[in-house]
mmCIF file of C-alpha atoms in Angstrom:
data_model
loop_
_atom_site.group_PDB
_atom_site.id
_atom_site.type_symbol
_atom_site.label_atom_id
_atom_site.label_comp_id
_atom_site.label_asym_id
_atom_site.label_seq_id
_atom_site.Cartn_x
_atom_site.Cartn_y
_atom_site.Cartn_z
ATOM 1 C CA GLY A 315 22.282 -22.439 -16.946
ATOM 2 C CA ALA A 316 22.021 -23.706 -13.410
ATOM 3 C CA VAL A 317 18.890 -25.662 -12.608
ATOM 4 C CA VAL A 318 17.376 -26.532 -9.265
ATOM 5 C CA SER A 319 14.801 -29.270 -9.415
ATOM 6 C CA GLN A 320 12.166 -29.389 -6.703
ATOM 7 C CA HIS A 321 9.698 -32.227 -6.181
ATOM 8 C CA PRO A 322 6.868 -32.720 -5.780
ATOM 9 C CA SER A 323 5.249 -29.658 -7.298
ATOM 10 C CA ARG A 324 1.990 -30.337 -5.505
ATOM 11 C CA VAL A 325 1.090 -32.585 -2.615
ATOM 12 C CA ILE A 326 -2.043 -33.123 -0.593
ATOM 13 C CA CYS A 327 -1.716 -34.974 2.675
ATOM 14 C CA LYS A 328 -3.834 -35.777 5.684
ATOM 15 C CA SER A 329 -3.349 -34.103 9.035
ATOM 16 C CA GLY A 330 -0.826 -35.910 11.154
ATOM 17 C CA THR A 331 1.172 -37.345 8.313
ATOM 18 C CA SER A 332 4.630 -36.278 7.160
ATOM 19 C CA VAL A 333 5.634 -34.941 3.772
ATOM 20 C CA LYS A 334 9.102 -34.827 2.244
ATOM 21 C CA ILE A 335 10.095 -32.216 -0.317
ATOM 22 C CA GLU A 336 13.279 -32.664 -2.346
ATOM 23 C CA CYS A 337 15.496 -30.016 -3.827
ATOM 24 C CA ARG A 338 18.275 -31.038 -6.211
ATOM 25 C CA SER A 339 20.924 -29.000 -7.960
ATOM 26 C CA LEU A 340 21.201 -30.631 -11.375
ATOM 27 C CA ASP A 341 24.409 -29.317 -12.874
ATOM 28 C CA PHE A 342 26.285 -27.771 -10.020
ATOM 29 C CA GLN A 343 27.198 -28.489 -6.442
ATOM 30 C CA ALA A 344 25.327 -26.605 -3.790
ATOM 31 C CA THR A 345 26.976 -26.641 -0.405
ATOM 32 C CA THR A 346 24.282 -24.321 0.870
ATOM 33 C CA MET A 347 20.606 -24.339 0.063
ATOM 34 C CA PHE A 348 17.806 -22.264 1.455
ATOM 35 C CA TRP A 349 14.218 -23.111 2.251
ATOM 36 C CA TYR A 350 11.455 -20.533 2.058
ATOM 37 C CA ARG A 351 7.780 -20.500 2.788
ATOM 38 C CA GLN A 352 5.337 -18.263 0.962
ATOM 39 C CA PHE A 353 1.727 -17.528 1.827
ATOM 40 C CA PRO A 354 -0.658 -16.346 -0.911
ATOM 41 C CA LYS A 355 0.153 -12.895 -2.224
ATOM 42 C CA GLN A 356 2.949 -12.511 0.281
ATOM 43 C CA SER A 357 6.690 -12.532 0.134
ATOM 44 C CA LEU A 358 9.075 -15.369 0.770
ATOM 45 C CA MET A 359 9.986 -16.001 4.370
ATOM 46 C CA LEU A 360 13.316 -17.690 4.942
ATOM 47 C CA MET A 361 12.816 -20.765 7.079
ATOM 48 C CA ALA A 362 16.263 -22.257 7.258
ATOM 49 C CA THR A 363 19.670 -22.485 5.665
ATOM 50 C CA SER A 364 20.696 -25.993 4.753
ATOM 51 C CA ASN A 365 24.407 -26.815 4.879
ATOM 52 C CA GLU A 366 25.842 -29.966 3.352
ATOM 53 C CA GLY A 367 27.165 -32.293 5.992
ATOM 54 C CA SER A 368 26.069 -30.237 8.959
ATOM 55 C CA LYS A 369 22.962 -29.179 10.812
ATOM 56 C CA ALA A 370 20.642 -26.669 9.257
ATOM 57 C CA THR A 371 20.378 -23.172 10.632
ATOM 58 C CA TYR A 372 16.786 -22.248 11.405
ATOM 59 C CA GLU A 373 15.309 -18.780 11.472
ATOM 60 C CA GLN A 374 13.710 -17.506 14.629
ATOM 61 C CA GLY A 375 10.257 -18.892 15.120
ATOM 62 C CA VAL A 376 10.723 -21.908 12.849
ATOM 63 C CA GLU A 377 10.356 -25.218 14.674
ATOM 64 C CA LYS A 378 13.305 -27.413 13.807
ATOM 65 C CA ASP A 379 11.526 -30.547 15.013
ATOM 66 C CA LYS A 380 8.591 -29.837 12.758
ATOM 67 C CA PHE A 381 10.523 -28.865 9.656
ATOM 68 C CA LEU A 382 13.330 -31.389 9.369
ATOM 69 C CA ILE A 383 16.058 -30.486 6.935
ATOM 70 C CA ASN A 384 18.656 -32.906 5.654
ATOM 71 C CA HIS A 385 21.482 -31.972 3.295
ATOM 72 C CA ALA A 386 23.324 -35.232 2.918
ATOM 73 C CA SER A 387 25.014 -34.543 -0.410
ATOM 74 C CA LEU A 388 26.242 -31.614 -2.456
ATOM 75 C CA THR A 389 23.256 -31.873 -4.774
ATOM 76 C CA LEU A 390 20.330 -32.756 -2.531
ATOM 77 C CA SER A 391 18.537 -31.089 0.326
ATOM 78 C CA THR A 392 15.239 -32.306 1.735
ATOM 79 C CA LEU A 393 12.595 -30.644 3.858
ATOM 80 C CA THR A 394 10.246 -32.903 5.792
ATOM 81 C CA VAL A 395 7.128 -31.409 7.285
ATOM 82 C CA THR A 396 6.334 -33.695 10.195
ATOM 83 C CA SER A 397 2.913 -34.235 11.715
ATOM 84 C CA ALA A 398 1.424 -31.807 9.241
ATOM 85 C CA HIS A 399 -1.500 -29.588 10.201
ATOM 86 C CA PRO A 400 -3.762 -27.501 7.959
ATOM 87 C CA GLU A 401 -1.885 -24.357 9.000
ATOM 88 C CA ASP A 402 1.230 -25.842 7.409
ATOM 89 C CA SER A 403 -0.480 -25.553 4.041
ATOM 90 C CA SER A 404 1.681 -23.199 2.016
ATOM 91 C CA PHE A 405 4.031 -22.837 -0.916
ATOM 92 C CA TYR A 406 7.541 -24.033 -0.100
ATOM 93 C CA ILE A 407 10.497 -23.025 -2.272
ATOM 94 C CA CYS A 408 14.148 -23.973 -2.136
ATOM 95 C CA SER A 409 17.093 -22.143 -3.615
ATOM 96 C CA ALA A 410 20.829 -22.506 -4.054
ATOM 97 C CA LEU A 411 23.568 -19.975 -4.683
ATOM 98 C CA THR A 412 24.769 -20.356 -8.242
ATOM 99 C CA GLY A 413 27.629 -17.939 -8.365
ATOM 100 C CA ALA A 414 28.642 -14.469 -7.334
ATOM 101 C CA ASN A 415 27.143 -12.869 -10.435
ATOM 102 C CA TYR A 416 23.988 -14.892 -10.772
ATOM 103 C CA GLY A 417 22.260 -14.679 -7.454
ATOM 104 C CA TYR A 418 20.288 -17.672 -6.452
ATOM 105 C CA THR A 419 18.546 -20.296 -8.516
ATOM 106 C CA PHE A 420 15.175 -21.306 -7.228
ATOM 107 C CA GLY A 421 13.244 -24.500 -7.482
ATOM 108 C CA SER A 422 9.762 -24.350 -8.956
ATOM 109 C CA GLY A 423 8.155 -24.681 -5.552
ATOM 110 C CA THR A 424 5.896 -27.175 -3.814
ATOM 111 C CA ARG A 425 2.275 -26.427 -3.057
ATOM 112 C CA LEU A 426 1.430 -28.297 0.143
ATOM 113 C CA THR A 427 -2.186 -28.721 1.155
ATOM 114 C CA VAL A 428 -2.958 -30.427 4.446
ATOM 115 C CA VAL A 429 -6.519 -31.656 4.795
ATOM 116 C CA SER B 75 12.723 -10.678 9.565
ATOM 117 C CA GLN B 76 11.902 -9.104 6.264
ATOM 118 C CA GLN B 77 14.215 -6.314 5.268
ATOM 119 C CA GLY B 78 13.231 -5.157 1.831
ATOM 120 C CA GLU B 79 10.046 -3.298 1.109
ATOM 121 C CA GLU B 80 8.795 -2.680 -2.375
ATOM 122 C CA ASP B 81 6.460 -0.022 -3.620
ATOM 123 C CA PRO B 82 4.039 0.128 -5.105
ATOM 124 C CA GLN B 83 2.480 -3.062 -3.824
ATOM 125 C CA ALA B 84 0.508 -3.334 -7.032
ATOM 126 C CA LEU B 85 0.875 -1.661 -10.408
ATOM 127 C CA SER B 86 -1.394 -1.808 -13.434
ATOM 128 C CA ILE B 87 -0.230 -0.374 -16.760
ATOM 129 C CA GLN B 88 -0.930 -0.602 -20.471
ATOM 130 C CA GLU B 89 1.254 -2.620 -22.773
ATOM 131 C CA GLY B 90 4.054 -0.466 -24.125
ATOM 132 C CA GLU B 91 4.314 1.700 -21.041
ATOM 133 C CA ASN B 92 7.243 1.625 -18.679
ATOM 134 C CA ALA B 93 6.924 0.126 -15.198
ATOM 135 C CA THR B 94 8.988 1.315 -12.267
ATOM 136 C CA MET B 95 9.197 -0.534 -8.987
ATOM 137 C CA ASN B 96 11.106 0.598 -5.938
ATOM 138 C CA CYS B 97 12.699 -1.286 -3.106
ATOM 139 C CA SER B 98 14.034 -0.049 0.211
ATOM 140 C CA TYR B 99 16.088 -1.956 2.720
ATOM 141 C CA LYS B 100 17.361 -1.381 6.204
ATOM 142 C CA THR B 101 20.845 -2.735 6.752
ATOM 143 C CA SER B 102 24.123 -2.705 4.873
ATOM 144 C CA ILE B 103 24.162 -5.130 1.998
ATOM 145 C CA ASN B 104 26.604 -7.083 -0.089
ATOM 146 C CA ASN B 105 24.359 -7.074 -3.129
ATOM 147 C CA LEU B 106 20.741 -6.664 -4.163
ATOM 148 C CA GLN B 107 18.829 -8.896 -6.522
ATOM 149 C CA TRP B 108 15.569 -8.630 -8.383
ATOM 150 C CA TYR B 109 13.414 -11.656 -9.072
ATOM 151 C CA ARG B 110 10.240 -12.333 -10.954
ATOM 152 C CA GLN B 111 7.557 -14.803 -9.937
ATOM 153 C CA ASN B 112 4.615 -15.899 -12.003
ATOM 154 C CA SER B 113 1.580 -16.911 -9.972
ATOM 155 C CA GLY B 114 2.199 -20.115 -8.025
ATOM 156 C CA ARG B 115 5.586 -20.697 -9.569
ATOM 157 C CA GLY B 116 9.207 -20.483 -8.529
ATOM 158 C CA LEU B 117 11.322 -17.364 -8.766
ATOM 159 C CA VAL B 118 13.389 -16.348 -11.749
ATOM 160 C CA HIS B 119 16.540 -14.332 -11.159
ATOM 161 C CA LEU B 120 16.547 -11.107 -13.192
ATOM 162 C CA ILE B 121 19.507 -8.996 -12.129
ATOM 163 C CA LEU B 122 22.085 -8.840 -9.357
ATOM 164 C CA ILE B 123 23.659 -5.490 -8.564
ATOM 165 C CA ARG B 124 26.576 -5.217 -6.186
ATOM 166 C CA SER B 125 26.851 -2.638 -3.454
ATOM 167 C CA ASN B 126 29.603 -0.794 -5.362
ATOM 168 C CA GLU B 127 27.514 -0.562 -8.543
ATOM 169 C CA ARG B 128 24.981 2.163 -9.243
ATOM 170 C CA GLU B 129 23.215 0.993 -12.366
ATOM 171 C CA LYS B 130 22.857 -2.164 -14.372
ATOM 172 C CA HIS B 131 21.026 -3.072 -17.575
ATOM 173 C CA SER B 132 19.731 -6.318 -18.980
ATOM 174 C CA GLY B 133 17.582 -6.130 -22.093
ATOM 175 C CA ARG B 134 14.479 -4.118 -21.197
ATOM 176 C CA LEU B 135 15.426 -4.079 -17.535
ATOM 177 C CA ARG B 136 17.287 -1.296 -15.786
ATOM 178 C CA VAL B 137 18.204 -1.476 -12.122
ATOM 179 C CA THR B 138 19.606 1.329 -10.009
ATOM 180 C CA LEU B 139 21.046 1.161 -6.532
ATOM 181 C CA ASP B 140 21.497 4.020 -4.098
ATOM 182 C CA THR B 141 23.269 2.716 -1.022
ATOM 183 C CA SER B 142 23.129 6.115 0.689
ATOM 184 C CA LYS B 143 19.344 5.953 0.587
ATOM 185 C CA LYS B 144 19.255 2.185 0.936
ATOM 186 C CA SER B 145 17.014 1.910 -2.079
ATOM 187 C CA SER B 146 16.862 0.337 -5.511
ATOM 188 C CA SER B 147 14.571 0.629 -8.486
ATOM 189 C CA LEU B 148 13.643 -1.745 -11.282
ATOM 190 C CA LEU B 149 12.510 -0.241 -14.559
ATOM 191 C CA ILE B 150 10.873 -2.386 -17.224
ATOM 192 C CA THR B 151 10.677 -0.516 -20.507
ATOM 193 C CA ALA B 152 8.119 -1.115 -23.249
ATOM 194 C CA SER B 153 6.183 -3.535 -21.080
ATOM 195 C CA ARG B 154 4.412 -6.551 -22.505
ATOM 196 C CA ALA B 155 1.465 -8.546 -21.268
ATOM 197 C CA ALA B 156 3.911 -11.377 -20.589
ATOM 198 C CA ASP B 157 5.652 -9.180 -18.009
ATOM 199 C CA THR B 158 2.636 -9.608 -15.745
ATOM 200 C CA ALA B 159 4.042 -11.154 -12.573
ATOM 201 C CA SER B 160 5.179 -10.351 -9.061
ATOM 202 C CA TYR B 161 8.584 -8.746 -8.717
ATOM 203 C CA PHE B 162 10.685 -9.048 -5.586
ATOM 204 C CA CYS B 163 13.870 -7.451 -4.468
ATOM 205 C CA ALA B 164 16.153 -9.411 -2.214
ATOM 206 C CA THR B 165 19.232 -8.391 -0.309
ATOM 207 C CA ASP B 166 22.231 -10.351 0.791
ATOM 208 C CA ALA B 167 23.456 -9.259 4.191
ATOM 209 C CA LEU B 168 26.267 -10.862 6.077
ATOM 210 C CA THR B 169 24.817 -11.878 9.418
ATOM 211 C CA GLY B 170 26.976 -14.722 10.545
ATOM 212 C CA GLY B 171 26.456 -16.334 7.159
ATOM 213 C CA PHE B 172 24.998 -15.065 3.931
ATOM 214 C CA LYS B 173 21.278 -15.303 3.522
ATOM 215 C CA THR B 174 18.860 -13.568 1.249
ATOM 216 C CA ILE B 175 15.972 -11.546 2.607
ATOM 217 C CA PHE B 176 13.037 -10.801 0.367
ATOM 218 C CA GLY B 177 10.839 -7.762 0.192
ATOM 219 C CA ALA B 178 7.062 -7.928 0.036
ATOM 220 C CA GLY B 179 6.972 -7.678 -3.737
ATOM 221 C CA THR B 180 5.180 -5.623 -6.362
ATOM 222 C CA ARG B 181 2.400 -7.235 -8.348
ATOM 223 C CA LEU B 182 2.587 -5.921 -11.892
ATOM 224 C CA PHE B 183 -0.322 -6.272 -14.280
ATOM 225 C CA VAL B 184 0.241 -5.302 -17.891
ATOM 226 C CA LYS B 185 -2.938 -4.891 -19.880
ATOM 227 C CA ALA B 186 -2.861 -5.819 -23.557
#
């Protein structure tokens, strides 16, 4: 079946630094990918929709300059958390649509801790 | 903004019992999906039901959809300890581009 690979699974960084998270579709092309953020014991909040070859569409309240999204190829989307602060610590998950009957395939998530 | 809301928020049952989780949503949808998430992990797609479907089965899972009430239910029969996880419903609504909105989730705990 379709697989979305997300790396890294865990990252700890210092305040003020930037962190890049990668999301790859391994056996299919994903023209659109989605980035979510999840706080402990809460649901997934859609941050942005990543479109191959064009600018990402950000949800209301999400700072596009802080969460940089690049979707340069049909199999790779990246999320860069710039100038990270402790409040950016969260679980970030990407997903891609894998077909009309199969919903979305999710990456395994990235646990970001900013110290 | 979040659209789907699940209830109950948490459910604890004995192994072998059935577990029913409900989801309500607010706007018209193209389809509704159920996902499972083990603690700290990614989501696993369980079932997708289209807006013109009323019921769908997959193994021990049964999903119903009532578009007039804007609600769906997920039934897990003969539950197992391994079913312990959080379950989310998600809806696809066309709002200038498809995007999936997740409900708050139901945390299911199956006791062996």
